Short mmCIF file of C-alpha atoms in Angstrom, two decimals:
data_model
loop_
_atom_site.label_atom_id
_atom_site.label_comp_id
_atom_site.label_asym_id
_atom_site.label_seq_id
_atom_site.Cartn_x
_atom_site.Cartn_y
_atom_site.Cartn_z
CA MET A 223 -31.35 17.75 -7.87
CA ASP A 224 -28.36 15.78 -9.17
CA MET A 225 -26.42 19.00 -9.91
CA GLU A 226 -27.25 20.49 -6.51
CA LEU A 227 -25.93 17.35 -4.81
CA LYS A 228 -22.67 17.60 -6.75
CA LEU A 229 -22.26 21.20 -5.61
CA VAL A 230 -22.91 20.29 -1.98
CA GLU A 231 -20.50 17.35 -2.17
CA ALA A 232 -17.74 19.50 -3.68
CA PHE A 233 -18.15 22.12 -0.94
CA ALA A 234 -18.03 19.41 1.77
CA LEU A 235 -14.88 17.90 0.25
CA ILE A 236 -13.10 21.26 0.25
CA MET A 237 -14.15 21.93 3.85
CA ARG A 238 -12.86 18.56 5.04
CA ALA A 239 -9.55 18.92 3.21
CA GLY A 240 -8.95 22.55 4.25
CA SER A 241 -7.62 23.60 0.85
CA LEU A 242 -8.29 23.07 -2.83
CA THR A 243 -4.87 21.47 -3.30
CA ARG A 244 -5.46 18.88 -0.60
CA ALA A 245 -9.01 18.26 -1.85
CA GLU A 246 -7.58 17.59 -5.32
CA THR A 247 -5.03 15.12 -3.87
CA GLN A 248 -7.60 13.27 -1.78
CA THR A 249 -10.39 13.04 -4.37
CA GLY A 250 -8.71 13.10 -7.77
CA MET A 251 -10.94 16.01 -8.88
CA SER A 252 -8.98 18.90 -10.36
CA LYS A 253 -8.73 22.20 -8.49
CA ALA A 254 -10.31 23.92 -11.49
CA THR A 255 -13.37 21.66 -11.29
CA LEU A 256 -13.70 22.04 -7.53
CA SER A 257 -13.31 25.81 -7.78
CA ARG A 258 -15.93 26.02 -10.55
CA LEU A 259 -18.43 23.97 -8.53
CA LEU A 260 -17.79 26.11 -5.47
CA ARG A 261 -18.39 29.33 -7.41
CA ARG A 262 -21.61 27.88 -8.87
CA LEU A 263 -22.85 26.98 -5.39
CA GLU A 264 -22.07 30.46 -4.03
CA GLU A 265 -23.85 32.04 -6.99
CA ASP A 266 -26.92 29.86 -6.44
CA LEU A 267 -27.01 30.73 -2.72
CA GLY A 268 -26.11 34.39 -3.20
CA VAL A 269 -23.50 34.30 -0.38
CA GLN A 270 -19.77 33.75 -0.05
CA LEU A 271 -19.06 30.46 1.71
CA LEU A 272 -15.23 30.43 1.69
CA SER A 273 -12.50 33.04 1.78
CA ARG A 274 -9.69 31.92 -0.53
CA SER A 275 -5.95 32.44 -0.21
CA SER A 276 -3.04 30.86 -2.06
CA ARG A 277 -2.57 28.24 0.68
CA LYS A 278 -5.94 27.59 2.29
CA VAL A 279 -9.62 28.33 2.35
CA THR A 280 -11.37 29.75 5.40
CA PRO A 281 -15.11 29.32 5.91
CA THR A 282 -17.24 32.42 6.45
CA ASP A 283 -19.97 32.37 9.10
CA ALA A 284 -22.43 31.41 6.37
CA GLY A 285 -20.03 28.71 5.17
CA ARG A 286 -19.76 27.13 8.62
CA ALA A 287 -23.53 27.09 9.06
CA PHE A 288 -24.12 25.70 5.57
CA HIS A 289 -21.42 23.02 6.05
CA ALA A 290 -23.28 21.47 8.99
CA HIS A 291 -26.40 21.09 6.82
CA CYS A 292 -24.32 19.66 3.96
CA GLU A 293 -22.77 16.92 6.11
CA ALA A 294 -26.17 15.94 7.51
CA LEU A 295 -27.62 15.80 3.99
CA LEU A 296 -24.76 13.71 2.60
CA ALA A 297 -24.89 11.32 5.56
CA ASP A 298 -28.62 10.83 5.02
CA VAL A 299 -28.18 10.21 1.28
CA SER A 300 -25.30 7.81 1.93
CA GLY A 301 -27.28 5.92 4.54
CA ARG A 302 -30.33 5.54 2.31
CA TRP A 303 -28.15 4.45 -0.60
CA GLU A 304 -26.44 1.80 1.55
CA THR A 305 -29.79 0.48 2.79
CA ALA A 306 -31.09 0.18 -0.78
CA ARG A 307 -27.85 -1.43 -1.99
CA HIS A 308 -27.84 -4.01 0.82
CA GLU A 309 -31.47 -4.96 0.19
CA VAL A 310 -30.89 -5.47 -3.54
CA GLN A 311 -27.63 -7.40 -3.10
CA GLU A 312 -29.08 -9.75 -0.51
CA MET A 313 -32.19 -10.65 -2.49
CA SER A 314 -30.11 -13.40 -4.09
CA THR A 315 -29.02 -16.38 -2.02
CA GLY A 316 -25.65 -16.23 -0.29
CA GLY A 317 -23.57 -13.24 0.74
CA LYS A 318 -22.40 -10.91 -1.99
CA GLY A 319 -21.12 -7.37 -2.38
CA ARG A 320 -18.46 -5.45 -0.48
CA LEU A 321 -17.65 -5.17 3.23
CA ARG A 322 -15.59 -2.12 4.25
CA VAL A 323 -13.94 -2.35 7.66
CA LEU A 324 -12.03 0.42 9.43
CA ALA A 325 -9.91 -0.47 12.47
CA ASP A 326 -7.64 1.31 14.91
CA ASN A 327 -4.09 0.90 13.63
CA HIS A 328 -3.01 -1.45 16.44
CA PHE A 329 -5.89 -3.87 15.73
CA THR A 330 -5.33 -4.37 11.98
CA THR A 331 -2.52 -6.92 11.58
CA THR A 332 -2.69 -8.02 15.22
CA PHE A 333 -6.33 -9.10 15.15
CA VAL A 334 -8.75 -7.81 12.53
CA CYS A 335 -6.91 -9.22 9.48
CA HIS A 336 -7.27 -12.71 10.97
CA VAL A 337 -11.00 -12.20 11.49
CA ALA A 338 -11.27 -10.93 7.90
CA ARG A 339 -9.46 -14.04 6.63
CA LEU A 340 -11.89 -16.34 8.46
CA PHE A 341 -14.82 -14.28 7.17
CA LEU A 342 -13.66 -14.52 3.53
CA GLU A 343 -13.17 -18.27 3.87
CA LYS A 344 -16.83 -18.51 4.91
CA TYR A 345 -18.16 -15.91 2.42
CA PRO A 346 -15.88 -16.08 -0.66
CA ASN A 347 -18.26 -14.00 -2.81
CA ILE A 348 -17.89 -10.92 -0.58
CA ARG A 349 -15.10 -8.46 -1.33
CA CYS A 350 -13.54 -7.20 1.91
CA GLU A 351 -11.61 -3.94 2.32
CA LEU A 352 -9.70 -3.37 5.58
CA ASP A 353 -8.29 0.09 6.29
CA ALA A 354 -6.26 1.38 9.22
CA ALA A 355 -7.62 4.50 10.95
CA GLY A 356 -5.61 7.61 11.71
CA ARG A 357 -4.05 8.17 8.30
CA GLU A 358 -4.70 11.07 5.95
CA ASP A 359 -6.21 8.71 3.37
CA SER A 360 -8.26 6.69 5.90
CA PRO A 361 -11.97 6.50 5.05
CA ARG A 362 -14.50 8.29 7.26
CA MET A 363 -16.85 6.49 9.62
CA GLU A 364 -19.84 7.13 7.35
CA ASP A 365 -18.03 5.57 4.37
CA VAL A 366 -17.42 2.16 5.97
CA ASP A 367 -19.64 -0.66 7.19
CA CYS A 368 -18.03 -0.82 10.63
CA TYR A 369 -15.18 0.60 12.72
CA ILE A 370 -13.30 -1.56 15.26
CA CYS A 371 -11.93 0.64 18.00
CA ALA A 372 -11.02 1.03 21.66
CA GLU A 373 -12.96 4.30 22.03
CA ALA A 374 -16.52 4.37 20.68
CA PRO A 375 -17.05 7.42 18.41
CA ASP A 376 -19.60 9.93 19.67
CA LEU A 377 -21.56 10.43 16.46
CA PRO A 378 -25.29 10.60 15.74
CA ASP A 379 -26.91 7.38 14.45
CA VAL A 380 -23.77 5.38 15.29
CA VAL A 381 -24.14 2.26 17.43
CA ALA A 382 -21.10 0.95 19.32
CA LYS A 383 -21.39 -2.76 20.12
CA LEU A 384 -19.08 -4.17 22.79
CA VAL A 385 -17.47 -7.25 21.23
CA GLY A 386 -14.97 -8.14 23.95
CA ARG A 387 -12.18 -7.10 26.28
CA LEU A 388 -8.40 -7.37 25.89
CA THR A 389 -6.09 -8.31 28.75
CA TYR A 390 -2.66 -6.68 28.96
CA GLY A 391 0.61 -7.59 30.67
CA LEU A 392 4.19 -6.42 31.08
CA TYR A 393 6.82 -8.08 28.89
CA ALA A 394 10.57 -7.90 28.32
CA SER A 395 13.16 -9.88 26.42
CA PRO A 396 15.53 -12.27 28.22
CA LYS A 397 18.37 -10.10 26.90
CA TYR A 398 17.00 -7.00 28.64
CA LEU A 399 16.38 -8.81 31.93
CA ARG A 400 19.87 -10.32 31.96
CA ALA A 401 21.38 -6.86 31.50
CA ASN A 402 19.07 -4.92 33.84
CA GLY A 403 17.62 -7.41 36.30
CA THR A 404 14.00 -8.47 36.81
CA PRO A 405 11.70 -6.13 38.77
CA SER A 406 10.01 -7.79 41.74
CA THR A 407 7.47 -5.04 42.52
CA PRO A 408 5.82 -2.22 40.52
CA LYS A 409 8.00 0.28 42.40
CA ASP A 410 11.07 -1.29 40.77
CA LEU A 411 9.75 -0.24 37.35
CA THR A 412 10.83 3.37 38.00
CA THR A 413 14.46 2.24 37.51
CA HIS A 414 13.71 0.44 34.25
CA VAL A 415 13.31 1.64 30.67
CA SER A 416 9.77 1.36 29.36
CA ILE A 417 8.55 1.33 25.78
CA THR A 418 5.36 3.40 25.71
CA LEU A 419 2.50 3.78 23.27
CA ARG A 420 1.64 7.36 22.30
CA MET A 421 -2.10 7.09 21.75
CA PRO A 422 -4.92 9.37 23.03
CA GLU A 423 -6.65 6.47 24.80
CA PHE A 424 -3.40 5.72 26.68
CA ALA A 425 -2.81 9.31 27.83
CA LYS A 426 -3.72 8.47 31.43
CA THR A 427 -1.22 6.59 33.61
CA PRO A 428 -2.28 2.92 33.70
CA VAL A 429 -2.90 1.34 37.09
CA LEU A 430 -1.67 -2.19 37.79
CA HIS A 431 -3.81 -4.45 39.97
CA THR A 432 -3.49 -7.70 41.91
CA ASP A 433 -6.21 -9.47 43.85
CA LYS A 434 -5.25 -7.46 46.94
CA THR A 435 -3.86 -4.07 45.92
CA SER A 436 -3.17 -1.57 43.12
CA HIS A 437 -0.20 0.53 42.01
CA PRO A 438 0.27 3.13 39.22
CA TYR A 439 2.44 2.04 36.32
CA VAL A 440 5.20 4.64 36.62
CA THR A 441 8.40 4.06 34.66
CA ARG A 442 11.47 5.76 33.27
CA SER A 443 10.23 6.02 29.71
CA THR A 444 12.85 6.64 27.04
CA VAL A 445 11.34 4.87 24.02
CA GLY A 446 7.98 5.88 22.54
CA THR A 447 5.96 4.95 19.47
CA ASN A 448 2.40 5.10 18.14
CA ASP A 449 2.43 1.54 16.78
CA TYR A 450 2.12 -1.79 18.63
CA TRP A 451 4.33 -3.62 16.14
CA VAL A 452 7.17 -1.16 16.67
CA MET A 453 6.59 -1.44 20.41
CA LYS A 454 6.82 -5.23 20.37
CA THR A 455 9.86 -5.23 18.06
CA PHE A 456 11.70 -2.81 20.37
CA CYS A 457 10.78 -5.06 23.29
CA VAL A 458 12.08 -8.21 21.55
CA ASP A 459 15.27 -6.34 20.64
CA GLY A 460 15.90 -5.65 24.35
CA LEU A 461 15.25 -1.92 24.51
CA GLY A 462 12.96 -2.07 27.57
CA ILE A 463 9.75 -3.29 29.19
CA ALA A 464 6.44 -2.95 27.32
CA LEU A 465 2.77 -3.14 28.29
CA LEU A 466 1.28 -5.29 25.51
CA PRO A 467 -1.96 -7.17 24.80
CA ASP A 468 -1.44 -10.70 26.11
CA PHE A 469 -2.61 -12.38 22.91
CA PHE A 470 -0.28 -10.16 20.85
CA ALA A 471 2.78 -11.10 22.94
CA GLY A 472 1.74 -14.77 23.24
CA PRO A 473 3.62 -16.13 20.18
CA GLU A 474 6.88 -14.48 21.30
CA VAL A 475 6.41 -15.84 24.84
CA ARG A 476 5.95 -19.38 23.48
CA LEU A 477 9.02 -18.90 21.27
CA GLY A 478 11.11 -17.53 24.16
CA SER A 479 11.66 -14.08 22.60
CA LEU A 480 9.66 -12.40 25.40
CA VAL A 481 9.12 -13.14 29.09
CA PRO A 482 6.21 -11.95 31.28
CA VAL A 483 7.27 -9.39 33.90
CA LEU A 484 5.32 -9.11 37.17
CA PRO A 485 2.68 -11.50 35.73
CA GLU A 486 0.43 -11.14 38.78
CA TRP A 487 0.11 -7.38 38.16
CA LYS A 488 -2.38 -6.48 35.42
CA PRO A 489 -4.07 -3.26 34.23
CA GLU A 490 -7.83 -3.19 33.69
CA ARG A 491 -9.01 -5.00 30.59
CA ARG A 492 -9.63 -2.72 27.61
CA ARG A 493 -13.02 -2.78 25.93
CA ILE A 494 -13.16 -3.33 22.18
CA PHE A 495 -16.09 -1.94 20.19
CA CYS A 496 -17.48 -2.49 16.72
CA ALA A 497 -19.17 0.77 15.71
CA TYR A 498 -21.54 1.07 12.76
CA GLN A 499 -24.23 3.38 11.42
CA ARG A 500 -27.63 2.20 12.60
CA GLN A 501 -29.09 1.80 9.10
CA ARG A 502 -26.19 -0.42 7.96
CA TYR A 503 -26.96 -3.17 10.47
CA ALA A 504 -29.75 -4.41 8.19
CA ALA A 505 -27.03 -5.94 6.00
CA LYS A 506 -26.64 -9.65 6.72
CA LYS A 507 -22.94 -9.59 5.88
CA LEU A 508 -22.29 -6.98 8.57
CA GLN A 509 -24.28 -9.00 11.11
CA ALA A 510 -22.24 -12.08 10.19
CA PHE A 511 -18.94 -10.20 10.47
CA ILE A 512 -19.79 -8.77 13.90
CA ALA A 513 -20.86 -12.23 15.12
CA LEU A 514 -17.55 -13.70 13.93
CA LEU A 515 -15.65 -10.79 15.51
CA SER A 516 -17.29 -11.46 18.89
CA GLU A 517 -16.58 -15.19 18.57
CA CYS A 518 -12.89 -14.59 17.82
CA MET A 519 -12.59 -12.26 20.83
CA THR A 520 -13.44 -15.20 23.10
CA ASP A 521 -10.63 -17.34 21.64
CA LEU A 522 -7.79 -14.96 20.85
CA GLU A 523 -5.10 -17.54 21.57
CA ALA A 524 -6.28 -19.56 18.56
CA LEU A 525 -5.38 -16.76 16.14
CA ASN A 526 -2.24 -17.30 14.06
CA THR A 527 -0.57 -14.02 15.05
CA TYR A 528 2.67 -13.11 13.27
CA VAL A 529 5.82 -13.49 15.36
CA ALA A 530 8.69 -11.06 15.98
CA ILE A 531 11.98 -12.98 16.13
CA ALA A 532 14.82 -11.88 18.41
CA PRO A 533 18.13 -11.22 16.59
CA ARG A 534 20.86 -13.80 17.18
#
């Protein structure tokens, strides 16, 4: 059984990577070893699973069908292993072991790292690993204890717990407003430069609201990025107006590096989820982390967020 599992795992790794070269880079297993395991699996099954070329591998119809079963099998084995590991580790008093957290890139340094710091102060015997999502080397959902995100993943056996909501506002630097004037209505934004975030969840045009009316957030966008830190730094440097999480811009507002723009106009609050595989929730350390995460969401202003300083 152990050998069969190795063959299945090797095949799944190659399928996820798309080529033997990339699988070697991502896993550290040599291409020769991966190729040998793949051939052994095909011989055992009596079918060809992948068509090879010098640059990539392409699954056959049999390979695609078999891959779905492989992923389900590996997820089940991983889940059962995690359940057993958690039970054994938590038989002793106090929290021990490892907590792996995955977070959307714009939540890592802005929020989640502060929660992780508070968690480690409370549970010093737990080793915490925090990874940013969206990179080639980012771990998969099934390999972590939880995933903090703005869009709950649609995966089987994954629970998405709502931990809070973020408020957003428009911000600009005093330098930008002195040079370009301060908009008095949302319509004025069409004459201003905006710094926009290129993220799938922000693909739709945001709508700004007051107590009485609403207006689409339409701007003359000339600066774009996929990172909140770059967005805020551009804003502090005077490149334009940015729609930022209020808690994230708070330190710069208190310092005077940023100024709220149209403060009475706000987009809808964004929901923040903590997603985890159902079987992992038995772990007390995960329960404690999620509880702390929810608690911190209710008092974001208390977090010691790093500050971007305007150049002099």
